[in-house]
Amino acid sequence: MKNNVTQFPANDKSRRDHFEATRRSIVKRRLTLTSTVFVGTLCIALFFTGNQYMNNESAQKELAKAQSEYETLVDKEKSLSEQVEQLNDDDYIAKIARSEYYLSKEDEIIFNIPDEKKDKENKE
């Protein structure tokens, strides 16, 4: 059977040297353990910070896209509201009917004059 008892040196100087060596070894182990825990904690904190940063960037891009889409929809709503107001106006409807479908009032003759811009586009 192995003896687990440590023999201390007999003289004072040897005892002090042995005690100092043991103390240094304990301090070194504590320092190593503390450093390892600190570095591990720092790595975990950096990982979560980086992950949160990436999530934040993604959310910012999504927010910008949603705001852009919202502005587009607001503009479209304004345009459609104006169009509804115009379509509720009898004069506007008569104007559209006359220009698009060549409807006329009684005793009115409509002449179709071609647009020069459209003719140039058709020739090209």
Tab-separated table of C-alpha atoms in Angstrom:
chain	number	residue	atom	x	y	z
A	1	MET	CA	0.000	0.000	0.000
A	2	LYS	CA	1.200	3.487	-0.905
A	3	ASN	CA	1.973	5.884	1.906
A	4	ASN	CA	0.056	9.191	1.487
A	5	VAL	CA	1.962	10.954	4.236
A	6	THR	CA	4.358	13.722	3.173
A	7	GLN	CA	7.619	13.848	5.082
A	8	PHE	CA	8.681	17.320	6.195
A	9	PRO	CA	12.368	18.116	6.149
A	10	ALA	CA	14.034	18.131	9.547
A	11	ASN	CA	15.724	21.535	9.631
A	12	ASP	CA	14.082	24.985	9.652
A	13	LYS	CA	15.463	26.239	6.317
A	14	SER	CA	14.292	23.155	4.502
A	15	ARG	CA	10.865	23.449	6.121
A	16	ARG	CA	10.533	27.093	5.071
A	17	ASP	CA	11.646	26.305	1.523
A	18	HIS	CA	9.153	23.446	1.328
A	19	PHE	CA	6.383	25.672	2.754
A	20	GLU	CA	7.208	28.480	0.252
A	21	ALA	CA	7.247	26.045	-2.676
A	22	THR	CA	3.870	24.644	-1.619
A	23	ARG	CA	2.456	28.144	-1.181
A	24	ARG	CA	3.758	29.246	-4.614
A	25	SER	CA	2.251	26.180	-6.209
A	26	ILE	CA	-1.138	26.897	-4.569
A	27	VAL	CA	-1.005	30.571	-5.614
A	28	LYS	CA	-0.068	29.533	-9.161
A	29	ARG	CA	-2.997	27.082	-9.330
A	30	ARG	CA	-5.407	29.724	-8.003
A	31	LEU	CA	-4.117	32.296	-10.489
A	32	THR	CA	-4.455	29.794	-13.352
A	33	LEU	CA	-7.988	28.866	-12.285
A	34	THR	CA	-9.006	32.522	-11.864
A	35	SER	CA	-7.521	33.431	-15.263
A	36	THR	CA	-9.281	30.506	-16.926
A	37	VAL	CA	-12.630	31.452	-15.397
A	38	PHE	CA	-12.121	35.110	-16.382
A	39	VAL	CA	-11.194	34.248	-19.987
A	40	GLY	CA	-14.121	31.810	-20.230
A	41	THR	CA	-16.556	34.412	-18.912
A	42	LEU	CA	-15.125	36.995	-21.303
A	43	CYS	CA	-15.535	34.615	-24.270
A	44	ILE	CA	-19.138	33.863	-23.330
A	45	ALA	CA	-19.896	37.579	-22.917
A	46	LEU	CA	-18.326	38.367	-26.297
A	47	PHE	CA	-20.295	35.572	-27.948
A	48	PHE	CA	-23.613	36.826	-26.591
A	49	THR	CA	-22.729	40.438	-27.405
A	50	GLY	CA	-21.884	39.497	-31.002
A	51	ASN	CA	-25.036	37.424	-31.304
A	52	GLN	CA	-27.144	40.295	-29.964
A	53	TYR	CA	-25.426	42.702	-32.368
A	54	MET	CA	-26.278	40.469	-35.325
A	55	ASN	CA	-29.899	40.175	-34.176
A	56	ASN	CA	-30.076	43.956	-33.785
A	57	GLU	CA	-28.694	44.522	-37.299
A	58	SER	CA	-31.231	42.091	-38.724
A	59	ALA	CA	-34.064	43.816	-36.866
A	60	GLN	CA	-32.890	47.245	-38.099
A	61	LYS	CA	-32.912	46.046	-41.718
A	62	GLU	CA	-36.361	44.534	-41.267
A	63	LEU	CA	-37.620	47.769	-39.687
A	64	ALA	CA	-36.240	49.870	-42.558
A	65	LYS	CA	-37.901	47.559	-45.077
A	66	ALA	CA	-41.221	47.722	-43.211
A	67	GLN	CA	-41.059	51.530	-42.998
A	68	SER	CA	-40.352	51.768	-46.722
A	69	GLU	CA	-43.270	49.473	-47.476
A	70	TYR	CA	-45.484	51.496	-45.119
A	71	GLU	CA	-44.599	54.763	-46.878
A	72	THR	CA	-45.353	53.178	-50.249
A	73	LEU	CA	-48.724	51.971	-49.010
A	74	VAL	CA	-49.569	55.389	-47.515
A	75	ASP	CA	-48.799	57.051	-50.862
A	76	LYS	CA	-50.903	54.463	-52.664
A	77	GLU	CA	-53.769	55.038	-50.214
A	78	LYS	CA	-53.622	58.800	-50.834
A	79	SER	CA	-53.662	58.226	-54.572
A	80	LEU	CA	-56.611	55.857	-54.331
A	81	SER	CA	-58.496	58.265	-52.038
A	82	GLU	CA	-58.034	61.057	-54.552
A	83	GLN	CA	-59.184	58.747	-57.320
A	84	VAL	CA	-62.311	57.822	-55.317
A	85	GLU	CA	-63.080	61.513	-54.793
A	86	GLN	CA	-62.675	62.158	-58.517
A	87	LEU	CA	-64.867	59.202	-59.425
A	88	ASN	CA	-67.596	60.586	-57.171
A	89	ASP	CA	-67.515	63.835	-59.187
A	90	ASP	CA	-69.963	63.754	-62.127
A	91	ASP	CA	-67.980	66.321	-64.128
A	92	TYR	CA	-64.842	64.177	-63.923
A	93	ILE	CA	-66.723	61.066	-65.008
A	94	ALA	CA	-68.192	62.966	-67.970
A	95	LYS	CA	-64.723	64.210	-68.919
A	96	ILE	CA	-63.286	60.672	-68.816
A	97	ALA	CA	-66.225	59.273	-70.791
A	98	ARG	CA	-65.778	61.932	-73.445
A	99	SER	CA	-62.002	61.542	-73.771
A	100	GLU	CA	-61.682	57.766	-73.453
A	101	TYR	CA	-64.907	56.506	-75.029
A	102	TYR	CA	-65.767	59.405	-77.354
A	103	LEU	CA	-69.177	59.946	-75.808
A	104	SER	CA	-70.734	63.249	-76.733
A	105	LYS	CA	-73.482	65.550	-75.667
A	106	GLU	CA	-76.486	66.123	-77.908
A	107	ASP	CA	-75.625	67.944	-81.126
A	108	GLU	CA	-71.892	67.728	-80.402
A	109	ILE	CA	-69.320	66.538	-82.923
A	110	ILE	CA	-66.041	65.030	-81.704
A	111	PHE	CA	-62.882	65.329	-83.762
A	112	ASN	CA	-59.972	63.036	-82.955
A	113	ILE	CA	-56.697	64.883	-83.464
A	114	PRO	CA	-53.671	62.571	-83.217
A	115	ASP	CA	-50.996	63.448	-80.710
A	116	GLU	CA	-47.598	64.196	-82.301
A	117	LYS	CA	-45.660	62.604	-79.456
A	118	LYS	CA	-47.487	59.305	-79.813
A	119	ASP	CA	-46.931	59.352	-83.578
A	120	LYS	CA	-43.177	59.814	-83.118
A	121	GLU	CA	-43.036	56.949	-80.628
A	122	ASN	CA	-44.953	54.659	-82.981
A	123	LYS	CA	-42.592	55.455	-85.889
A	124	GLU	CA	-39.503	54.621	-83.858
